[in-house]
Tab-separated table of C-alpha atoms in Angstrom:
chain	number	residue	atom	x	y	z
A	1	ALA	CA	-0.250	16.322	-19.052
A	2	VAL	CA	0.378	15.986	-15.412
A	3	VAL	CA	-0.453	12.899	-13.600
A	4	SER	CA	-2.396	13.754	-10.390
A	5	THR	CA	-3.223	10.246	-9.160
A	6	GLN	CA	-3.136	6.602	-10.319
A	7	SER	CA	-4.207	3.201	-8.751
A	8	THR	CA	-4.552	-0.500	-10.121
A	9	GLY	CA	-7.490	-2.765	-9.515
A	10	LYS	CA	-9.972	-5.326	-10.984
A	11	ASN	CA	-12.275	-3.845	-13.788
A	12	LYS	CA	-14.828	-6.643	-14.512
A	13	GLY	CA	-12.159	-9.183	-13.596
A	14	GLU	CA	-9.371	-7.932	-15.345
A	15	ASN	CA	-6.441	-5.572	-13.963
A	16	SER	CA	-6.284	-2.092	-15.157
A	17	LEU	CA	-4.199	1.153	-14.409
A	18	VAL	CA	-6.347	3.884	-13.865
A	19	VAL	CA	-4.675	7.318	-14.315
A	20	ILE	CA	-6.312	10.854	-13.879
A	21	THR	CA	-4.512	14.001	-14.792
A	22	GLY	CA	-4.686	17.393	-13.429
A	23	GLU	CA	-7.094	18.476	-16.198
A	24	GLY	CA	-9.499	15.778	-15.057
A	25	LEU	CA	-8.785	13.168	-17.910
A	26	CYS	CA	-9.100	9.713	-16.643
A	27	TYR	CA	-7.113	6.995	-18.827
A	28	ILE	CA	-7.748	3.211	-18.230
A	29	PHE	CA	-4.922	1.075	-19.495
A	30	GLU	CA	-4.821	-2.716	-19.821
A	31	HIS	CA	-1.688	-4.686	-20.899
A	32	ASP	CA	-1.828	-8.404	-21.655
A	33	ILE	CA	0.853	-10.612	-20.478
A	34	ILE	CA	2.496	-12.398	-23.753
A	35	PRO	CA	2.372	-16.162	-23.169
A	36	GLU	CA	5.585	-18.083	-22.908
A	37	SER	CA	4.739	-20.061	-26.207
A	38	LYS	CA	4.818	-16.917	-28.498
A	39	SER	CA	7.817	-16.166	-30.379
A	40	ALA	CA	10.848	-14.113	-29.385
A	41	GLU	CA	9.889	-11.458	-31.592
A	42	SER	CA	6.338	-11.082	-29.806
A	43	LYS	CA	7.886	-10.949	-26.533
A	44	GLU	CA	9.491	-7.601	-27.453
A	45	SER	CA	8.304	-4.697	-24.983
A	46	LYS	CA	5.718	-2.408	-26.640
A	47	GLU	CA	4.215	0.848	-25.579
A	48	ILE	CA	1.265	0.566	-23.552
A	49	ALA	CA	-1.683	2.534	-24.896
A	50	TYR	CA	-4.987	3.509	-23.149
A	51	ASN	CA	-8.128	1.459	-23.709
A	52	TYR	CA	-10.495	4.089	-22.724
A	53	LYS	CA	-10.702	8.022	-21.791
A	54	GLN	CA	-13.303	9.857	-19.757
A	55	LYS	CA	-13.442	13.334	-18.549
A	56	PHE	CA	-13.684	13.764	-14.830
A	57	PRO	CA	-13.867	16.887	-12.505
A	58	LEU	CA	-10.691	18.855	-12.158
A	59	ASN	CA	-8.433	18.714	-9.119
A	60	ILE	CA	-9.028	15.153	-8.398
A	61	ALA	CA	-6.096	14.486	-5.875
A	62	GLN	CA	-6.571	10.684	-4.854
A	63	LEU	CA	-7.899	7.607	-6.261
A	64	VAL	CA	-8.781	4.294	-4.811
A	65	ILE	CA	-10.314	1.177	-6.656
A	66	ALA	CA	-12.200	-1.206	-4.278
A	67	ASP	CA	-15.494	-2.509	-3.316
A	68	VAL	CA	-16.463	0.111	-0.987
A	69	THR	CA	-20.041	-0.102	-1.369
A	70	ASN	CA	-19.784	-3.806	-0.737
A	71	ARG	CA	-21.996	-4.639	-3.676
A	72	GLY	CA	-19.595	-7.372	-5.126
A	73	ALA	CA	-17.813	-5.334	-7.770
A	74	ASN	CA	-15.143	-2.689	-7.384
A	75	ASP	CA	-15.884	0.945	-7.408
A	76	LEU	CA	-13.580	3.839	-8.413
A	77	VAL	CA	-13.346	6.258	-5.431
A	78	VAL	CA	-11.877	9.735	-5.843
A	79	VAL	CA	-11.316	12.647	-3.669
A	80	LEU	CA	-12.248	16.078	-4.960
A	81	ASP	CA	-11.245	18.651	-2.282
A	82	THR	CA	-13.786	18.051	0.443
A	83	VAL	CA	-15.955	15.460	-1.399
A	84	VAL	CA	-15.343	11.708	-1.835
A	85	ARG	CA	-17.189	10.745	-5.034
A	86	THR	CA	-17.986	7.168	-6.093
A	87	TYR	CA	-17.915	5.808	-9.833
A	88	SER	CA	-18.788	2.441	-10.995
A	89	TRP	CA	-18.357	0.680	-14.323
A	90	ASP	CA	-21.333	0.777	-16.392
A	91	SER	CA	-22.689	-3.005	-17.158
A	92	ASP	CA	-23.949	-1.907	-20.356
A	93	SER	CA	-20.552	-0.488	-21.518
A	94	ASP	CA	-16.939	-1.815	-21.403
A	95	ASP	CA	-15.448	0.882	-19.769
A	96	ARG	CA	-17.563	3.865	-19.083
A	97	LEU	CA	-17.493	5.152	-15.445
A	98	VAL	CA	-20.842	6.520	-14.049
A	99	HIS	CA	-21.069	8.824	-11.035
A	100	GLN	CA	-23.123	7.519	-8.327
A	101	GLU	CA	-24.276	10.772	-7.023
A	102	LYS	CA	-26.414	9.145	-3.924
A	103	GLN	CA	-22.800	7.629	-2.908
A	104	SER	CA	-21.105	10.891	-2.717
A	105	TYR	CA	-20.052	12.179	0.775
A	106	ASP	CA	-19.169	15.839	1.663
A	107	PHE	CA	-16.998	16.332	4.634
A	108	ARG	CA	-16.714	19.939	4.460
A	109	ARG	CA	-13.085	19.804	5.258
A	110	GLU	CA	-10.342	19.186	2.922
A	111	VAL	CA	-9.616	15.383	2.696
A	112	ALA	CA	-6.076	14.580	3.148
A	113	ALA	CA	-5.969	10.824	2.447
A	114	ILE	CA	-8.121	7.750	2.103
A	115	THR	CA	-7.741	4.059	2.215
A	116	VAL	CA	-9.985	0.889	2.705
A	117	ASN	CA	-9.896	-1.564	5.282
A	118	THR	CA	-11.881	-5.123	5.823
A	119	LEU	CA	-13.837	-5.176	9.032
A	120	SER	CA	-14.351	-8.424	10.951
A	121	ASP	CA	-17.802	-8.859	9.456
A	122	GLY	CA	-16.131	-9.096	5.965
A	123	GLN	CA	-17.534	-5.738	4.861
A	124	THR	CA	-15.166	-2.855	3.491
A	125	SER	CA	-14.959	0.518	5.289
A	126	LEU	CA	-13.636	3.616	3.662
A	127	ILE	CA	-11.094	5.445	6.115
A	128	VAL	CA	-10.809	9.251	5.479
A	129	CYS	CA	-8.063	11.445	7.165
A	130	ILE	CA	-9.036	15.058	7.559
A	131	PRO	CA	-6.210	17.603	8.661
A	132	HIS	CA	-7.264	19.018	12.163
A	133	ASP	CA	-10.393	17.169	12.275
A	134	GLY	CA	-8.994	13.360	12.672
A	135	ILE	CA	-9.920	10.249	11.186
A	136	ARG	CA	-13.568	9.388	9.709
A	137	VAL	CA	-14.503	5.705	9.050
A	138	LEU	CA	-17.564	4.941	6.762
A	139	LYS	CA	-19.321	1.815	6.092
A	140	ALA	CA	-22.132	1.344	3.301
A	141	ILE	CA	-25.483	0.549	4.198
A	142	ARG	CA	-27.213	-1.719	1.665
A	143	SER	CA	-30.672	-3.075	1.336
A	144	ASP	CA	-32.401	-5.353	-1.391
A	145	SER	CA	-32.628	-2.496	-3.551
A	146	GLY	CA	-28.987	-1.490	-3.271
A	147	PHE	CA	-27.081	1.219	-1.654
A	148	GLU	CA	-28.868	3.355	1.003
A	149	ASP	CA	-26.390	5.425	2.811
A	150	TRP	CA	-23.253	5.809	4.505
A	151	GLU	CA	-22.890	4.945	8.225
A	152	PRO	CA	-20.170	6.323	10.431
A	153	VAL	CA	-18.218	3.925	12.407
A	154	THR	CA	-16.776	4.807	15.655
A	155	GLN	CA	-12.883	5.358	15.405
A	156	VAL	CA	-10.770	5.846	18.570
A	157	ALA	CA	-7.747	6.708	16.889
A	158	LYS	CA	-6.678	10.266	18.075
A	159	PHE	CA	-3.703	12.263	16.991
A	160	THR	CA	-2.355	15.632	18.162
A	161	SER	CA	-0.714	16.175	14.799
A	162	PRO	CA	-2.635	16.052	11.464
A	163	VAL	CA	-2.660	12.790	9.789
A	164	ARG	CA	-0.382	12.844	6.411
A	165	ASP	CA	-1.341	9.282	5.089
A	166	VAL	CA	-3.010	6.082	5.806
A	167	ILE	CA	-2.633	2.660	4.405
A	168	GLY	CA	-5.277	-0.127	5.206
A	169	ASN	CA	-5.804	-4.072	4.624
A	170	ILE	CA	-2.164	-4.603	6.172
A	171	GLY	CA	-1.849	-8.199	5.739
A	172	SER	CA	-1.045	-10.600	8.700
A	173	ASN	CA	-1.001	-14.053	9.869
A	174	VAL	CA	-0.909	-13.304	13.533
A	175	ALA	CA	-4.048	-13.723	15.392
A	176	GLY	CA	-5.257	-10.635	17.257
A	177	ASP	CA	-8.064	-9.542	19.610
A	178	SER	CA	-9.886	-8.110	16.430
A	179	ASP	CA	-10.670	-9.761	13.144
A	180	ASP	CA	-10.438	-6.403	11.529
A	181	CYS	CA	-7.263	-5.943	9.073
A	182	MET	CA	-4.609	-3.667	10.221
A	183	VAL	CA	-4.303	0.042	9.492
A	184	SER	CA	-1.421	2.357	9.764
A	185	PHE	CA	-1.384	6.127	10.094
A	186	VAL	CA	1.515	8.576	9.846
A	187	THR	CA	1.132	12.319	11.040
A	188	LEU	CA	2.963	15.252	9.523
A	189	GLU	CA	5.254	15.063	12.315
A	190	GLY	CA	6.541	11.469	11.298
A	191	LEU	CA	4.419	9.825	14.260
A	192	LEU	CA	3.757	6.136	12.556
A	193	THR	CA	0.865	4.283	14.483
A	194	MET	CA	-0.457	0.679	13.867
A	195	TYR	CA	-3.940	-0.050	14.679
A	196	ARG	CA	-6.156	-3.267	14.564
A	197	GLY	CA	-9.877	-2.511	14.955
A	198	ASP	CA	-9.996	-0.200	18.082
A	199	GLN	CA	-6.500	-1.345	19.537
A	200	GLU	CA	-3.514	0.715	19.082
A	201	LEU	CA	-0.729	-1.970	18.549
A	202	TRP	CA	2.124	0.410	18.673
A	203	SER	CA	3.489	3.938	17.758
A	204	LEU	CA	6.683	5.034	16.513
A	205	GLN	CA	8.508	8.380	16.008
A	206	LEU	CA	10.524	8.269	12.747
A	207	ASP	CA	13.468	10.634	12.031
A	208	LYS	CA	11.787	12.448	9.230
A	209	PRO	CA	8.478	13.914	7.803
A	210	ILE	CA	6.744	11.180	5.817
A	211	PHE	CA	5.071	12.009	2.487
A	212	ALA	CA	4.073	8.232	1.225
A	213	LEU	CA	3.030	5.338	3.244
A	214	LEU	CA	2.603	1.944	1.557
A	215	LYS	CA	2.846	-1.901	2.417
A	216	MET	CA	4.344	-4.868	1.133
A	217	ASP	CA	5.947	-8.211	2.278
A	218	ILE	CA	9.710	-7.711	1.953
A	219	ASP	CA	10.897	-10.636	4.062
A	220	ASN	CA	8.561	-13.250	2.898
A	221	ASP	CA	7.055	-13.941	6.052
A	222	ASP	CA	3.224	-13.553	4.776
A	223	ASN	CA	2.996	-10.360	6.868
A	224	ASP	CA	2.962	-7.133	5.315
A	225	GLU	CA	5.710	-4.540	6.197
A	226	VAL	CA	4.788	-0.887	6.398
A	227	VAL	CA	7.083	1.043	4.015
A	228	ALA	CA	7.264	5.002	4.712
A	229	CYS	CA	9.304	7.371	2.460
A	230	SER	CA	10.471	10.841	3.392
A	231	TRP	CA	11.032	13.547	0.761
A	232	ASP	CA	14.762	13.158	0.909
A	233	GLY	CA	14.459	9.499	0.049
A	234	LEU	CA	15.033	8.024	3.721
A	235	THR	CA	12.990	4.876	3.599
A	236	PHE	CA	11.616	3.014	6.681
A	237	PHE	CA	10.503	-0.532	6.684
A	238	VAL	CA	8.486	-1.544	9.966
A	239	ASP	CA	7.042	-4.968	10.682
A	240	HIS	CA	4.220	-5.906	12.945
A	241	LYS	CA	6.635	-6.231	16.142
A	242	LYS	CA	7.896	-2.629	15.654
A	243	ASN	CA	11.228	-3.897	14.282
A	244	ILE	CA	12.505	-1.181	11.954
A	245	CYS	CA	15.019	-1.248	9.085
A	246	LYS	CA	16.240	2.189	7.121
A	247	TYR	CA	17.510	2.650	3.692
A	248	LYS	CA	18.789	6.039	2.179
A	249	PHE	CA	18.029	6.574	-1.450
A	250	GLU	CA	21.479	6.590	-3.243
A	251	GLU	CA	21.135	10.156	-4.759
A	252	ASN	CA	21.115	13.320	-2.630
A	253	VAL	CA	17.942	14.712	-4.473
A	254	ALA	CA	14.463	15.489	-3.599
A	255	ILE	CA	12.143	12.670	-3.983
A	256	ARG	CA	8.806	13.592	-6.119
A	257	GLY	CA	7.101	10.489	-5.927
A	258	PHE	CA	7.426	6.913	-4.456
A	259	CYS	CA	5.653	3.490	-4.711
A	260	ALA	CA	6.455	0.007	-3.095
A	261	GLY	CA	4.714	-3.234	-3.895
A	262	LEU	CA	4.977	-6.456	-6.109
A	263	TYR	CA	5.489	-5.734	-9.629
A	264	ALA	CA	6.870	-7.888	-12.457
A	265	ILE	CA	9.669	-7.134	-14.796
A	266	GLY	CA	9.615	-10.010	-17.557
A	267	SER	CA	8.238	-13.314	-17.097
A	268	ASP	CA	9.514	-14.232	-13.586
A	269	GLY	CA	6.450	-13.317	-11.795
A	270	ASN	CA	5.858	-10.511	-9.283
A	271	LYS	CA	8.666	-9.338	-6.872
A	272	PRO	CA	8.936	-6.813	-4.313
A	273	ALA	CA	10.011	-3.638	-5.848
A	274	LEU	CA	10.787	0.063	-4.571
A	275	VAL	CA	10.047	2.988	-7.094
A	276	TYR	CA	11.452	6.464	-6.639
A	277	ILE	CA	10.548	9.456	-8.782
A	278	THR	CA	13.005	12.331	-8.867
A	279	ASN	CA	13.469	15.292	-11.297
A	280	GLY	CA	13.184	13.533	-14.713
A	281	HIS	CA	14.274	10.189	-13.422
A	282	VAL	CA	12.372	6.990	-12.392
A	283	VAL	CA	14.548	4.543	-10.357
A	284	ILE	CA	13.290	1.014	-9.861
A	285	TYR	CA	14.751	-1.453	-7.128
A	286	TYR	CA	13.585	-4.903	-8.145
A	287	ASN	CA	13.391	-8.184	-6.248
A	288	VAL	CA	13.865	-6.319	-3.016
A	289	GLU	CA	13.960	-8.818	-0.071
A	290	LEU	CA	15.127	-8.885	3.494
A	291	THR	CA	15.750	-12.034	5.380
A	292	SER	CA	14.379	-10.438	8.619
A	293	LEU	CA	13.749	-7.326	10.285
A	294	GLY	CA	14.068	-8.321	13.888
A	295	VAL	CA	17.419	-9.566	15.773
A	296	GLN	CA	18.096	-13.136	15.086
A	297	THR	CA	19.893	-15.098	17.729
A	298	LEU	CA	21.231	-18.641	17.731
A	299	ASN	CA	17.876	-19.735	19.284
A	300	ASP	CA	16.007	-18.718	16.169
A	301	TYR	CA	17.893	-21.786	14.349
A	302	PRO	CA	17.077	-25.419	14.259
A	303	PHE	CA	20.491	-26.530	15.386
A	304	ASP	CA	21.536	-28.127	18.660
A	305	PHE	CA	24.358	-25.880	19.267
A	306	GLY	CA	24.774	-27.127	22.910
A	307	SER	CA	25.998	-30.433	21.592
A	308	ILE	CA	28.416	-28.937	18.952
A	309	CYS	CA	29.961	-26.937	21.822
A	310	ASP	CA	30.209	-29.743	24.288
A	311	HIS	CA	32.912	-31.687	21.902
A	312	SER	CA	36.160	-30.867	23.872
A	313	GLU	CA	37.999	-31.802	20.750
A	314	ILE	CA	36.616	-28.707	18.523
A	315	THR	CA	38.662	-25.558	19.664
A	316	GLY	CA	37.226	-22.250	20.117
A	317	GLU	CA	38.218	-20.929	16.637
A	318	HIS	CA	36.816	-24.115	15.035
A	319	ARG	CA	33.738	-23.627	17.035
A	320	VAL	CA	33.169	-20.217	15.706
A	321	LYS	CA	33.645	-21.374	12.007
A	322	LEU	CA	31.379	-24.140	12.426
A	323	ILE	CA	28.629	-22.113	13.660
A	324	ARG	CA	29.180	-19.453	11.152
A	325	ASN	CA	28.878	-22.205	8.324
A	326	LEU	CA	25.760	-23.263	9.879
A	327	LEU	CA	24.342	-19.827	9.741
A	328	THR	CA	25.021	-19.286	6.230
A	329	THR	CA	23.702	-22.527	4.709
């Protein structure tokens, strides 16, 4: 079967991988981590089998697992042409997903991308990108009896080209004018834009059209960088200050899929990883890290370079070697 979309998220407190095929079959996978105390034989890799299967409608293009209705538990949100549908895990069953018909929303235009973002009040909003019709933001209205309706949220983001993809909940430890998490959009023409609340932080025209937009902290500064990949494998890493780093995938082939995030191989914990899918191959770059995306100067280092250079007995050549040794320690 051809996989049309997949996502990971919490299902009743446990991480699950949800995969939906082009035929509308939804598979839920769960894979327990083997404790270190187990024998070497028990640590051998094993094939992951799905725990549950359910029939969904055909032509589901996208999938998000998040608490979009702010009920305190994750929902499974899918895109079906022009309609966004919400499913919830049935409390009377281990895995059964129940379609919440009242929570469906028909935009009457084909949906290109969806994501979720946390607002300043702590509530989750659903961001929907519709080609040639802009951005729609929905927030769930709840009462004591549960979900009532979707409330449109004013969105100031305007684009002259259709939005290709969007990623929300971009982590930041930098204070801003709004407490909303940051959201990044990319258009079909490769224009990358970062927003926080109603404020556009910056925009950047990339060299290539982008088909995948993700996020991860690649330089270990507690801020998520935006990761964008083009069809030929040219990958862009952009931080909050608009600093950019590029990487070209080693093979000169078309990229059919791309993913970036924190993943584990073995027992050494989650590490930054890049995953490229080509014709018949999956290439994984594991434990990928950058020291910094921005330009660093001597002022960025906690050394008194002035006192070092004032010593007349240190020659110019030795001065250079000394500074170089300090920067590499």
